[in-house]
Amino acid sequence: MNQLWNALARALVWLAFASLAFAAQARPAAALKLPPGVERVTTVEGISEYRLNNGFRFILFADGGKPTVTVNLTYLVGSRHENYGETGMAHLLEHMIFKGSKNFPDPTREFRARGFEINGTTWFDRTNYYLTFPAKDDNLRWALAWQADAMLNSFIARGDLDTEMSVVRNEFEMGENEPASVMFKRMQALLFDWHNYGKSTIGARSDIEQVKIENLQAFYRKFYQPDNAVLVVAGKIDEQRTLDWIVASFGRMAKPARKLPAAWTSEPTADGERQFVVRRKGEVQLLTLAYRTPASLHPDADALAMASEILGDTPNGRLYQALVLSGLATQVYAYPVETRDPGFVVFGAVLNKGDSLERARERMIEVIEGGFARTATTPSELERVVEQSRTSYERALADPETFAVTLSEYIALGDWRLFFLAREQLERITPEQVDVAAGKYFLRDNRVMGSFIPEDEPLRAIVPVAPSAAELLADFRPPQEIDAGEIFEPSPENLNQRTLRRRYGDLKVALLPKKNRGQIVNVAMRFRWGNEETLRQRNLTGALAIAMLGRGTNRLTRQQIADALTRLKVRGSLTRFETTRDKLPEALRLVFELMHEASFPPAEFERLKREYLTSLQGQIDNPEELSRDQLNAHFNTYPRGDPRYHARLAERIEEVQRTTLADVLAYHRELIGTARGEMAIVGDFAVAPVEDELRSLYATYGSPSPYARVEREFRSVAPQRLVIDTTDKESAVLRARLDLALRDADPDAPALYVANYIFGGSSALSNRLVDRLRQKEGISYSTDSQLLLGSRQALSTWTFSAMVAPQNAALAEKAFREELLRACRDGFTPEEVAEAKRGILESNAIARSQDNAVAARWLSYLDLERDWQFAHDFESRIAALRPEQVGEAFCRHIDAEKMVLVIAGDTRKGLGK
């Protein structure tokens, strides 16, 4: 009785607080003054949709929990709208939109200057562009104005297409390096005879290379119109001002006179199983089975999604139990593809080289086809996957940024409110519905698996017509409750002021309680044990020991642990996770139990070794991993066995093979403990119960081993240019590295940080490397430079990387070296430095608004005996920099003659020449 009353009292207090916090930003929809030509369509849980006379729709979600805003514009056009010879056009147009428009000729530079996080994505039924930025009126007005100008006035110019075509082709080549990506494309082609879902979103290489600018412009003019787009603005906004700005930007557009063509192509009922084989160089085997399914709005769709999760979950799924536990495979998965028209679901398994594909295939078919008729869905199986889905919906709605982007998928299906309908329908799914749906579609003749066999008596799977979104929503009555957190100012001063620092012996703790939407809380932990002697020869042993912690305790099996994590709404890893206020104390107890009472089941250990070996062996011919491995090995200056020694890929494989369960048990017994290290908890939680758990559990479990910090120190390494041949790979990788005798507190650190941001460190599509290799030369989809500043030791690392086609590797290397020389010769302009300063400060502000990032940063500050004043001081030093200081620091530290450069790719295609 008391517990019930306490829970009710807490809920009433929280609701009162949340309503006050939310009122600071959101007004009831009816209270907004609607200009002429604006119609309010509907409101669900405080989220409102409006429509303009020109057909443009927009959704406003005011939430002041974070000082950020996300603007996401979804166009109802994707790869299914492409014509013959135009595959990949929707995706290519997504790239072209960032090339500029009439009133915004260089948007990427402005993104960087304002610290925007930006991206665009293309899928079968939609394309979306989203921006996340600090909540400032000027930023929001600019973002809306850019989206509006991009809709009607984008250049879509021949010169831009010439370079961006090569960038998209490089992206295509990157996908060709991945076996799973290739398998997915082949599978699509066999799943559909006529529908465009049978074609990959990236498109055919020939279409990418030969697309006509006139066709691309016509595609743009047809689909990029106000009546074919839906805008979502979510975050810390004033709804009235935001509505007025949207009307100002989009309301003046004329209603399009053209009519979008209706689609009438539909797939016939499948008349037999199909198969395909891909033969390429590689180190692991993949097995996929796919089945055609009704559209996502069909009543069977949700039941099929549950059936897929019951089959494909790890470690609870039926496929995992049948294939992984028996040793037939090392990994399994399920992937339902949600689409507006009839789609498909994919099941997959990863096998080691030499393992029997036939045995795994037979067992997989047995479990999927007819499996639900032989073994009906149990209530516990369904509840587990339903609970996981509930948590996903809760987390999406708790984060305006995530929610704004997630809505693109539901908008593509016909209506954004389908998000809420789908959440409500979870409670109505029954085990019987799951069994019936699986029996209707998981049939032999509806399967694509890799072989075709004629059959006299085919088993047809009739795919019915789905109802419309309007029909599904006719009787939908959404709940009215709104769950909002406090308005929190994530300035360095406030982070310090709101954080409680504790020390329990050698365990340092930072606690930052605050009210969050959804009562979300983030936890970060880092524990320290051992010294140079006790850690010798134990790097892989330690990794395996830590990976085993979640696979069984003296009280719980691995499945019970997974169920407990689901019940406690835990997302993340053992030492970095999020949960909710009411679940946090028990989650902390569970994690401690995993650390302290791990049982190390022998069967689980053997499975873990197989997983490790499969993963490592799968990288043997990967240019990305081989280049990284070679670079790290070149910078290794420690003897084998030293904790700081970098073991090559082949050495790691050998070490995993020879590591025994006794080795892992000894590591846990002799080293692991939680009484020394750092812990940070940020979000919605009660301090007193958390402190009790930390004091009584974590602070009492000490490592038996003496502790001494083991860190790398700066050592000079000879410069060298290394080439690695990766035969038959479509993409190549360039990497460079330079170690510096520098700390983050040194005078040059801020200037070098700004210089790197300008050169290649900005995440926006505008820095010198991106401008040269992607925008100008059109040879790289991904290129950047990174600066990792040391704190305790005078050891910092600067790196460069670029993905290119092998035949373009020499050109990319030449361009990289020329940009280094230009930066050293000419320095950086006042405009570049000013934009970089602004971008860095705004990006830092966004990072400080993310609870998981704050928790992670607190771990570092606790270890270094710092707080957020250091971040404030570092930013002040950045703000005071002059352009000549930035250029001089770059030239002083980034010396091309001292670098180590590695190129990995197919030498037969001109690599390195």
PDB file of N, CA, C and O in Angstrom, residues 361 456 537 692 751 871:
ATOM      1  N   ARG A 361      21.492 -24.647 -43.938  1.00  0.00           N
ATOM      2  CA  ARG A 361      20.321 -24.273 -44.735  1.00  0.00           C
ATOM      3  C   ARG A 361      19.131 -25.173 -44.400  1.00  0.00           C
ATOM      4  O   ARG A 361      17.996 -24.703 -44.223  1.00  0.00           O
ATOM      5  N   ASP A 456       5.603 -29.773 -59.243  1.00  0.00           N
ATOM      6  CA  ASP A 456       4.285 -30.011 -59.822  1.00  0.00           C
ATOM      7  C   ASP A 456       3.161 -29.395 -58.988  1.00  0.00           C
ATOM      8  O   ASP A 456       2.131 -28.988 -59.536  1.00  0.00           O
ATOM      9  N   GLN A 537      50.808 -10.299 -21.605  1.00  0.00           N
ATOM     10  CA  GLN A 537      50.307 -11.424 -22.396  1.00  0.00           C
ATOM     11  C   GLN A 537      48.803 -11.651 -22.194  1.00  0.00           C
ATOM     12  O   GLN A 537      48.305 -12.756 -22.418  1.00  0.00           O
ATOM     13  N   ASP A 692      23.474   4.405  -2.472  1.00  0.00           N
ATOM     14  CA  ASP A 692      23.478   3.187  -1.651  1.00  0.00           C
ATOM     15  C   ASP A 692      24.029   2.003  -2.443  1.00  0.00           C
ATOM     16  O   ASP A 692      24.835   1.214  -1.921  1.00  0.00           O
ATOM     17  N   ALA A 751      44.992  25.843 -31.116  1.00  0.00           N
ATOM     18  CA  ALA A 751      45.231  26.266 -32.504  1.00  0.00           C
ATOM     19  C   ALA A 751      45.278  25.065 -33.438  1.00  0.00           C
ATOM     20  O   ALA A 751      44.714  25.093 -34.538  1.00  0.00           O
ATOM     21  N   ALA A 871      36.775  22.456 -20.161  1.00  0.00           N
ATOM     22  CA  ALA A 871      36.145  22.643 -21.471  1.00  0.00           C
ATOM     23  C   ALA A 871      35.872  24.122 -21.735  1.00  0.00           C
ATOM     24  O   ALA A 871      36.080  24.609 -22.856  1.00  0.00           O
TER      25      ALA A 871
END
